[in-house]
Structure formats: structure tokens, C-alpha cells
XYZ file of C-alpha atoms in Angstrom:
522
model
C 25.034 23.734 22.332
C 24.824 20.202 20.943
C 22.786 18.315 18.372
C 22.899 15.195 16.250
C 23.280 17.306 13.119
C 24.557 20.863 12.676
C 23.541 22.581 9.437
C 25.512 25.769 8.838
C 23.708 27.905 6.269
C 19.960 28.362 6.027
C 19.559 28.619 2.270
C 17.488 26.180 0.256
C 20.007 23.366 0.718
C 20.282 24.059 4.430
C 16.537 24.087 5.044
C 16.102 20.890 3.030
C 18.951 19.225 4.932
C 17.474 20.204 8.279
C 14.026 18.937 7.296
C 15.425 15.598 6.122
C 17.330 15.013 9.371
C 14.351 16.141 11.447
C 11.956 13.841 9.606
C 14.352 11.003 10.459
C 13.990 11.802 14.166
C 17.253 13.691 14.680
C 17.952 16.879 16.618
C 19.249 19.739 14.484
C 20.841 23.133 14.932
C 20.367 25.278 11.816
C 22.253 28.559 11.437
C 21.821 31.420 8.992
C 23.809 34.587 8.391
C 20.945 36.752 7.135
C 17.535 37.763 8.446
C 15.588 35.384 6.227
C 15.918 31.646 5.728
C 15.796 30.514 2.109
C 18.966 31.838 0.492
C 18.640 32.417 -3.214
C 14.846 32.146 -3.039
C 14.469 34.815 -0.320
C 17.388 36.852 1.030
C 19.073 36.840 -2.393
C 15.740 37.587 -4.119
C 16.147 35.219 -7.072
C 12.903 33.773 -8.473
C 13.288 30.018 -8.914
C 15.194 28.819 -11.963
C 13.595 25.489 -12.762
C 13.400 22.982 -15.582
C 10.604 22.649 -18.095
C 8.968 19.593 -16.509
C 8.891 20.873 -12.950
C 5.099 20.695 -12.703
C 5.043 16.995 -13.574
C 8.257 15.398 -12.259
C 11.947 15.914 -11.600
C 11.823 17.393 -8.069
C 11.597 15.860 -4.608
C 8.299 15.573 -2.742
C 9.381 18.155 -0.176
C 10.375 20.655 -2.873
C 6.974 20.153 -4.463
C 5.417 20.788 -1.054
C 7.313 24.080 -0.932
C 6.026 25.075 -4.368
C 2.468 24.011 -3.511
C 2.730 25.888 -0.228
C 3.668 29.111 -2.004
C 0.650 28.841 -4.295
C -1.642 27.971 -1.381
C -0.354 31.011 0.521
C -1.361 33.276 -2.355
C -4.765 31.660 -2.657
C -5.373 31.946 1.077
C -4.128 35.464 1.788
C -3.839 37.459 -1.460
C -6.671 39.230 -3.317
C -6.403 37.171 -6.492
C -8.885 37.431 -9.304
C -11.226 34.478 -9.675
C -9.368 33.357 -12.811
C -6.012 33.520 -11.054
C -7.344 31.615 -8.071
C -8.534 28.820 -10.376
C -5.205 28.669 -12.220
C -3.796 25.260 -11.274
C -0.216 26.312 -11.963
C -0.597 29.777 -10.518
C 2.375 31.995 -11.398
C 1.817 35.126 -9.268
C 4.354 37.202 -11.169
C 3.774 35.652 -14.576
C 7.508 35.996 -15.110
C 9.127 34.447 -18.133
C 11.991 32.800 -16.254
C 9.917 30.397 -14.173
C 6.475 28.873 -13.818
C 6.441 30.133 -10.221
C 7.673 33.723 -9.903
C 6.655 35.179 -6.547
C 7.545 37.637 -3.801
C 10.482 36.457 -1.645
C 8.600 37.007 1.623
C 6.021 34.389 0.648
C 8.697 31.730 0.254
C 10.149 32.779 3.602
C 6.744 32.343 5.267
C 6.245 28.887 3.775
C 9.747 27.713 4.695
C 9.220 28.911 8.258
C 5.915 27.043 8.390
C 7.585 23.839 7.197
C 10.139 24.119 10.019
C 7.815 25.330 12.769
C 6.575 21.935 14.059
C 10.154 20.905 14.768
C 10.881 24.200 16.491
C 7.820 23.658 18.636
C 8.900 20.139 19.573
C 12.326 21.398 20.595
C 14.220 19.226 18.141
C 15.179 22.188 15.932
C 17.111 25.232 17.099
C 17.698 28.089 14.648
C 20.538 30.550 15.261
C 20.037 33.715 13.243
C 21.638 35.989 12.154
C 24.734 33.938 12.959
C 27.971 33.455 11.037
C 30.563 30.689 11.488
C 33.987 31.995 12.487
C 36.011 28.931 13.578
C 35.927 25.155 13.756
C 37.600 22.444 15.800
C 38.757 19.132 14.373
C 40.121 15.869 15.714
C 42.003 14.058 12.992
C 39.598 13.602 10.099
C 36.510 14.679 12.013
C 34.925 18.017 12.754
C 34.095 18.242 16.449
C 32.685 21.765 16.871
C 31.870 24.972 15.052
C 31.916 28.412 16.661
C 30.170 31.475 15.325
C 29.012 34.924 16.298
C 25.723 36.735 16.184
C 25.493 39.944 14.198
C 24.837 41.959 17.343
C 27.616 40.231 19.283
C 28.096 37.099 21.351
C 29.436 33.689 20.384
C 28.061 30.172 20.428
C 29.905 26.882 19.942
C 27.961 23.908 18.619
C 29.045 20.288 18.809
C 27.423 17.735 16.535
C 28.063 14.255 15.249
C 27.520 15.397 11.664
C 28.236 18.854 10.316
C 26.657 19.970 7.050
C 28.035 22.940 5.119
C 25.079 24.604 3.411
C 26.658 28.061 3.192
C 26.632 29.961 -0.072
C 30.433 29.930 -0.393
C 31.445 26.698 1.334
C 32.643 28.651 4.367
C 33.271 25.599 6.520
C 35.723 24.054 4.080
C 38.668 26.347 4.902
C 37.622 26.594 8.562
C 37.787 22.801 8.944
C 40.754 22.193 6.656
C 38.586 20.195 4.246
C 40.255 19.964 0.847
C 38.469 21.959 -1.837
C 38.801 23.611 -5.229
C 37.643 26.919 -6.675
C 37.218 28.303 -10.146
C 38.042 26.657 -13.460
C 39.706 23.233 -13.522
C 42.032 22.430 -16.409
C 41.137 20.166 -19.302
C 44.011 17.894 -18.271
C 42.336 17.483 -14.874
C 38.763 16.895 -16.032
C 38.793 16.150 -19.761
C 35.933 18.617 -20.196
C 35.503 20.017 -23.723
C 34.787 23.534 -22.399
C 37.655 23.643 -19.878
C 40.821 25.693 -20.416
C 44.286 24.180 -20.843
C 45.435 25.549 -17.483
C 43.545 25.582 -14.185
C 42.240 29.012 -13.160
C 41.249 28.839 -9.467
C 40.423 32.559 -9.342
C 38.132 32.419 -12.359
C 34.608 32.256 -10.940
C 31.127 33.195 -12.080
C 29.885 36.729 -11.487
C 27.987 37.592 -8.330
C 24.889 39.780 -8.473
C 23.079 41.962 -5.957
C 19.431 41.855 -6.979
C 16.653 44.345 -6.237
C 12.932 44.802 -6.754
C 11.199 47.737 -8.426
C 7.725 48.854 -9.356
C 6.671 51.761 -11.601
C 4.265 54.335 -10.218
C 3.456 58.037 -10.559
C 6.014 60.559 -9.353
C 9.775 60.925 -9.497
C 11.539 58.267 -7.417
C 15.040 58.868 -8.704
C 17.719 57.986 -6.174
C 20.780 60.099 -5.504
C 23.509 59.667 -8.101
C 25.775 56.858 -6.820
C 29.407 57.844 -6.260
C 30.585 55.067 -8.580
C 28.101 55.870 -11.333
C 30.666 57.495 -13.627
C 32.831 54.382 -13.554
C 29.993 51.978 -14.275
C 28.413 54.243 -16.879
C 31.638 54.072 -18.897
C 32.430 50.415 -18.181
C 32.671 48.414 -21.415
C 33.596 44.719 -21.135
C 35.493 43.557 -24.225
C 32.948 40.822 -25.029
C 29.827 42.902 -24.309
C 29.420 44.740 -27.596
C 29.134 48.133 -25.889
C 28.667 49.628 -22.421
C 27.547 47.309 -19.636
C 24.725 49.749 -18.837
C 22.674 49.355 -21.985
C 19.925 47.201 -23.414
C 22.519 45.366 -25.531
C 24.435 42.321 -24.328
C 25.598 38.916 -25.609
C 22.960 36.275 -26.097
C 23.971 33.563 -23.590
C 23.529 30.699 -26.046
C 24.765 32.207 -29.328
C 26.981 35.050 -27.968
C 25.543 37.297 -30.674
C 24.959 40.845 -29.450
C 21.223 41.214 -28.949
C 19.031 44.057 -27.776
C 16.394 43.650 -25.107
C 13.374 45.825 -24.460
C 11.992 47.314 -21.283
C 8.331 48.230 -20.924
C 7.085 48.667 -17.351
C 3.534 47.516 -16.669
C 2.629 46.172 -20.088
C -1.082 45.558 -20.409
C -0.522 41.845 -20.963
C -2.621 38.889 -19.945
C -0.553 37.087 -17.312
C -2.700 33.962 -17.692
C -1.286 33.544 -21.193
C 2.404 33.775 -20.253
C 4.271 30.594 -21.178
C 7.304 30.257 -18.928
C 9.200 27.604 -20.859
C 12.833 28.414 -21.538
C 13.055 25.670 -24.174
C 10.632 27.691 -26.277
C 11.574 31.211 -25.192
C 14.261 32.413 -22.756
C 11.702 34.973 -21.598
C 14.100 37.911 -21.390
C 13.051 39.887 -24.482
C 11.203 42.345 -22.214
C 13.278 42.617 -19.062
C 10.302 43.913 -17.076
C 8.403 40.651 -17.425
C 11.513 38.423 -17.386
C 11.602 38.114 -13.576
C 8.340 39.824 -12.699
C 7.238 38.638 -9.258
C 3.818 40.338 -8.993
C 1.599 40.755 -12.048
C -0.999 43.364 -11.076
C -3.601 41.944 -13.481
C -3.729 38.714 -11.454
C -5.028 40.628 -8.432
C -8.290 42.424 -7.863
C -8.370 45.932 -9.396
C -6.483 48.424 -7.276
C -4.744 45.842 -5.079
C -1.417 46.537 -6.799
C -0.695 49.952 -8.264
C 2.019 48.363 -10.390
C 3.633 45.100 -11.250
C 6.753 44.311 -9.233
C 9.799 43.244 -11.191
C 12.934 41.636 -9.828
C 16.151 42.952 -11.360
C 18.518 40.046 -11.915
C 19.631 41.027 -15.386
C 22.929 40.735 -17.288
C 23.967 44.309 -16.467
C 24.121 43.721 -12.692
C 26.604 40.824 -12.974
C 29.788 41.796 -11.128
C 32.774 40.015 -12.660
C 35.594 42.401 -11.742
C 36.934 40.026 -9.086
C 36.004 36.868 -7.222
C 34.664 37.282 -3.703
C 35.995 33.941 -2.451
C 39.530 33.447 -1.109
C 40.578 37.022 -1.812
C 41.678 39.492 0.895
C 39.394 42.269 -0.327
C 36.159 40.288 -0.692
C 34.152 42.830 1.333
C 35.313 45.651 -0.939
C 34.219 43.757 -4.041
C 30.826 42.926 -2.554
C 30.456 46.634 -1.842
C 31.331 47.390 -5.462
C 28.749 44.847 -6.604
C 26.141 46.767 -4.598
C 27.394 50.016 -6.170
C 26.933 48.457 -9.609
C 23.321 47.539 -8.813
C 22.556 51.035 -7.516
C 24.197 52.487 -10.627
C 22.000 50.286 -12.814
C 18.928 51.583 -10.970
C 20.052 55.196 -11.409
C 20.712 54.575 -15.111
C 17.248 53.070 -15.503
C 15.690 56.091 -13.821
C 17.670 58.757 -15.697
C 19.313 57.582 -18.924
C 17.849 54.312 -20.134
C 16.388 54.663 -23.652
C 12.582 54.455 -23.709
C 10.452 53.037 -26.541
C 9.000 56.531 -27.147
C 12.461 57.935 -27.862
C 12.928 59.600 -24.494
C 15.293 58.598 -21.732
C 14.856 57.468 -18.160
C 12.065 55.959 -16.111
C 11.809 58.201 -13.023
C 8.669 56.338 -11.955
C 10.760 53.294 -11.083
C 10.645 52.880 -7.325
C 13.086 50.750 -5.338
C 11.125 48.258 -3.225
C 13.367 47.458 -0.285
C 10.276 46.359 1.617
C 9.876 43.507 -0.869
C 13.442 42.276 -0.329
C 13.204 42.631 3.460
C 14.207 45.210 6.078
C 15.393 47.698 3.481
C 17.963 45.256 2.205
C 20.250 45.429 5.244
C 23.131 42.978 4.984
C 25.554 41.547 7.523
C 27.400 44.855 7.690
C 24.226 46.952 7.688
C 24.588 47.864 4.015
C 22.114 47.308 1.252
C 19.915 50.380 1.080
C 16.940 48.662 -0.517
C 18.818 45.953 -2.375
C 18.574 42.247 -1.596
C 19.793 41.286 1.857
C 22.451 38.974 0.439
C 24.452 38.789 -2.786
C 23.508 36.072 -5.236
C 26.518 33.748 -5.185
C 26.467 31.471 -8.220
C 29.653 29.530 -7.559
C 30.968 28.189 -4.273
C 34.078 26.488 -3.011
C 33.652 22.807 -3.893
C 34.883 19.776 -1.982
C 37.505 17.478 -3.433
C 35.022 14.648 -3.695
C 35.075 10.903 -4.071
C 33.390 11.546 -7.443
C 33.377 14.791 -9.394
C 30.617 15.415 -11.926
C 32.141 16.555 -15.220
C 30.744 18.108 -18.379
C 30.917 14.886 -20.383
C 28.635 13.201 -17.828
C 25.644 15.218 -18.966
C 26.472 17.396 -21.976
C 24.023 16.689 -24.760
C 26.770 17.267 -27.323
C 28.786 14.466 -25.733
C 26.064 12.090 -24.575
C 23.506 12.566 -27.337
C 20.490 10.271 -27.184
C 22.124 8.146 -24.453
C 21.190 10.770 -21.895
C 23.356 11.621 -18.931
C 25.500 9.109 -17.068
C 23.447 6.915 -14.737
C 25.243 6.696 -11.399
C 24.781 3.513 -9.364
C 24.802 5.647 -6.199
C 22.313 8.292 -7.372
C 20.585 10.170 -4.561
C 18.713 12.774 -6.589
C 17.861 14.259 -9.941
C 18.005 17.602 -11.670
C 17.733 19.363 -14.974
C 19.023 22.658 -16.346
C 21.295 23.778 -19.114
C 24.953 24.185 -18.178
C 24.494 27.919 -17.667
C 27.549 29.964 -16.697
C 27.476 33.734 -16.479
C 30.502 35.890 -17.374
C 33.364 35.176 -15.033
C 36.146 36.948 -13.223
C 38.740 35.579 -15.656
C 37.266 37.586 -18.522
C 35.169 34.793 -20.026
C 31.793 35.475 -21.544
C 28.797 33.152 -21.167
C 29.182 29.391 -21.401
C 25.788 27.873 -22.142
C 25.779 24.187 -23.059
C 22.702 22.002 -23.653
C 22.473 19.195 -21.120
C 20.395 16.108 -20.405
C 18.393 15.464 -17.244
C 20.972 14.322 -14.713
C 21.462 12.570 -11.393
C 23.250 13.531 -8.173
C 25.811 10.822 -7.284
C 26.372 10.118 -3.623
C 30.112 10.198 -4.282
C 29.833 13.916 -5.030
C 28.699 14.448 -1.411
C 31.695 12.663 0.110
C 34.908 14.555 0.891
C 37.972 12.436 0.186
C 39.246 12.664 3.743
C 36.980 14.367 6.277
C 34.474 11.848 7.607
C 31.588 13.752 9.153
C 31.347 16.954 7.121
C 28.972 16.876 4.155
C 28.241 19.505 1.485
C 24.578 20.513 1.436
C 24.428 23.230 -1.224
C 26.507 24.274 -4.250
C 29.726 23.029 -2.633
C 29.474 19.380 -3.701
C 31.825 17.637 -6.130
C 31.103 19.446 -9.369
C 33.426 21.405 -11.620
C 33.276 25.078 -12.555
C 31.354 23.946 -15.639
C 28.885 21.483 -14.147
C 28.225 23.858 -11.256
C 26.355 25.769 -13.962
C 23.480 23.269 -13.801
C 23.809 21.969 -10.233
C 23.404 25.442 -8.694
C 19.694 25.993 -9.412
C 16.938 26.062 -6.813
C 15.449 22.528 -7.026
C 18.873 20.895 -7.400
C 20.323 22.733 -4.406
C 17.282 21.624 -2.402
C 17.815 18.013 -3.498
C 21.528 18.142 -2.595
C 20.690 19.412 0.890
C 17.900 16.901 1.380
C 20.196 14.041 0.382
C 22.919 15.267 2.745
C 20.496 15.523 5.657
C 19.097 12.068 4.965
C 22.615 10.650 4.649
C 23.683 12.067 8.013
C 20.569 10.664 9.700
C 21.052 7.264 8.076
C 24.670 7.048 9.186
C 23.636 7.841 12.738
C 20.876 5.225 12.606
C 23.097 2.380 11.417
C 26.268 3.567 13.190
C 28.348 4.006 10.057
C 30.329 6.751 8.438
C 30.148 7.283 4.659
C 33.498 6.145 3.284
C 34.684 7.104 -0.199
C 35.036 4.086 -2.475
C 35.188 1.620 0.357
C 33.398 -0.025 3.291
C 31.687 2.050 5.922
C 33.572 2.830 9.124
C 32.385 2.601 12.739
C 30.349 5.553 13.916
C 32.224 8.160 15.935
C 32.342 7.951 18.867
C 31.656 4.166 18.840
C 29.894 4.270 22.203
C 27.323 6.850 21.112
C 23.727 5.601 20.916
C 22.167 5.417 17.472
């Protein structure tokens, strides 16, 4: 199979990259490991983490079209109340984490609709579920990528540009592209929050999310085999057992206690999802709620639906990148999530003094096909683990903490890059990590995406299109969020198309090089 551009990984960055290249008239092969396109927004079941000004500015036009499309889908097909239908900034879940909390399947439908015209025209081919297994190179160029389908069979794709939009930067080791992982040292980066010595195995926690509602009856799952271990697990910085309502406050690190009240009789129209004012996680039920029953006609929803992506499901026992037992640790992360569910159903303290919420029901239908993953596991959890931190290219330019930290930059704002290709905004937000670190949460300024961060130092036709660009462990904490990942992918797709149009190759810190092969038509 051949195309102008191969995009490996169908998450938000991958879809945005494919759309950008397609809009520029290029042929694209897009691959995805899981059953749903959309990555953290769909198969990983993470409601969008976005900045305060997202409704006014600070996102690309195509990302805004995605957001508008999700709202239009609800207005067209869902039994909303009249007030909800009139709500300009409709938030179907009225979750506190985002101004647009919604069911993952709706985002999947809208993403598919955005891609469908190019599928129909024959310029887009989607291989799914398909996982890259090998790559061929010729000097400093990638010439082909081979992968296998989940049910068997291999396909090799040749392309003039190859974009790595996978969640873990899978193509980097396969192609021999130089990369880093984990924590860089302060000597390397000069970052105030960096350690004295590099820690390549120190990476942010992964999480396996899941959706629940709360209805009549006893929906308690079987006791997980690993429940005893996780019930007793007490991280040294946690202030008590991991399975509790108590955990460190990400910004102050003070031990704080959260509440949990399923189906509060709140007015979802009055929810203010603005993390500058309120982190939104005081009541974990409404923190990442993705369906607020009071926004729908009476009886349409028997319960709210809440998405569990809470501190207690963070798995920081080991990294899952560049370790021989990655599959075992991903399995343990799933065991942790099932143990959290069982704890919620049986032992979690209730406001009335009792324990357990047996009415909590696991909603594998909401996360898709019962949560089946690549290896058939999942059992009602999200299809894919939420990977916060990827392998990252050794880039022509690496974004560092002092480029955008408010403590460093102050009123000057973030560094303005002369080669900016995008914008973003989020706090530098790092979850507990596999090196034993607690939260790192640093105020930041609105920032730009420099083109140099998309350019590997050596390989000429492979571009990062997700969280694998030239950031550090620290700045990954604000470049990993939904609208920024989309912008990274869109910029990478547009860059590949541009280079094909003008017969150049992006060259780090120097003049462009002739297109490869030189005889190829633009």
C-alpha cells in the first residue's frame, strides 16, 4: 500500500494530521490500534482537558469544528430539554473538568464524519485495528512501515512522509529515530523543577478509565484477585491508602478529602467549568460527569453517567514504555481500576455514615465493545489505557519549563517563537510518576508550538504528530492535553503536505533539502 502521507496512530493528533494533509490534496493512510479513532477523547475515555478561554480563542478552526460538531450531534439526536438545547455552550455532562464533557461515542461519530468525505473520495484509507511492528529505513529516511491486524495478516505501507501519532511514540524505536524518555536533568535543561540527575524511567502514571452510573439494584462485581494488594497500598506521599477519598492536592500537595455523591439533584445549567476558579473535583461524581440526566427529558436517563479518571486509578508502580514487562504492568493498571470499582461498591465511606455504593454499575457499553483492548482484555473498562507521557524525539528545539512557567516569565508571557505553528494553554500538570514523585503542578502562560519541536535532529521524513514532539518531562505536562495534541498533529500534517508541494524537506536549523526522491512529482 502506498500514499503521500502515512499517519500511524488514530488519536486526536493522528486524525488532525490526516485531515490537514487531506485538505491539502494529499493521499493518506491512517492506522489505529483500537476499535475507535480519537485516542484520549474516545478509546481512552478522557473528557477533554481544555483551557479557560476555549470558547473564545486559543484552538484551531478544525478543533472548534470538532467541538461544535459534538454539540450539534447532541442537539440533533439526543432528547435534550428545551433549556439545554438553547444553551449556547452546551455541556452535556455538566462536568467540572471541562466546558464540554460528553460521551466518548459521540466524539467518535463526529470524528468519523469529518473523515468520511475523504474516505468516499478514495484519498483516505484507514487500517484498523492495526499495530505497527517494523519499519524500513534508507539512511536518514523512513521508507516503509509494516504492521499487523488484530485478527492476523500484515500490511506494509510506503509513504513519502511518515507521521508518528501513536500514544507512546512507537515508531521512534522502530525507525531508529533518536528519542528521550522520562525526566531530563537540570544540567541538561536548566529547568527549575528538574532533578540533578536524568531519570529516563521516571514517567507519569498511566490510568485505565471507566464509566459508571448509579441505579437501583446490586451491581457489585466479583472481588478482583488483586484487591487485597491495592486495598492495602499506601504511597508514601499520599497521606493514607490509595483507595480512599483522601489524596494530595495537586497544586498545594496538602492532603485533602474529596466527596462522592452520585446523582446530586443539581442544576447542570449552573455548573461553571473553569479550573482557574475551581478545580471541579470536590465531588468526584460531577468532576468528569459525561451525562447529566437533568439536561435530558424526564426518564431519558435513569442516572447521570460519570467517568472515573480520578487520582486513585493512577498506576505509577512502573513505566509501560521501554520495559520488558509492559504488558504485565498494563494488566496491573486494569486490576487497579477494577479494584477501585469494587472498593466504591463495597467499602467506600458514604455521606450517611454507611459504606459502599452497590448501585454503581459499570458501563462498558459507554466505553465501547465492553472495553476490549488489543489483547481482548478490558472487561468494561476503557478500550485503551490513558498514556500521559510518550517517548519524545530529540528535536531541533526542545520546549523547556522556563519558556512558559509563570514563575519564570511573569508578565512577559511565554517565549514567542519565530517559527510558531500553533498555540496552547494549560498548567504544567504532572501526575505522580514511576520514580516516586508526587504531583508537579506549575502555573504557566499561554504558549506556542515551535516548528523546531516537530523536527527530529537527523531523520528527515518522520514527524511527531502527538505527545512525542520536542518537550521535556515537565513541559509535556501542558503539551499533552486534547486541543494541543490536535494542534500538534494538524501542524505536522500541514508541514508534510507543504514539503511535498514545494519539494523540500524540513531541515533543522538550516536550509531545506531537495525532496526525496528528487524525481517524484509534487
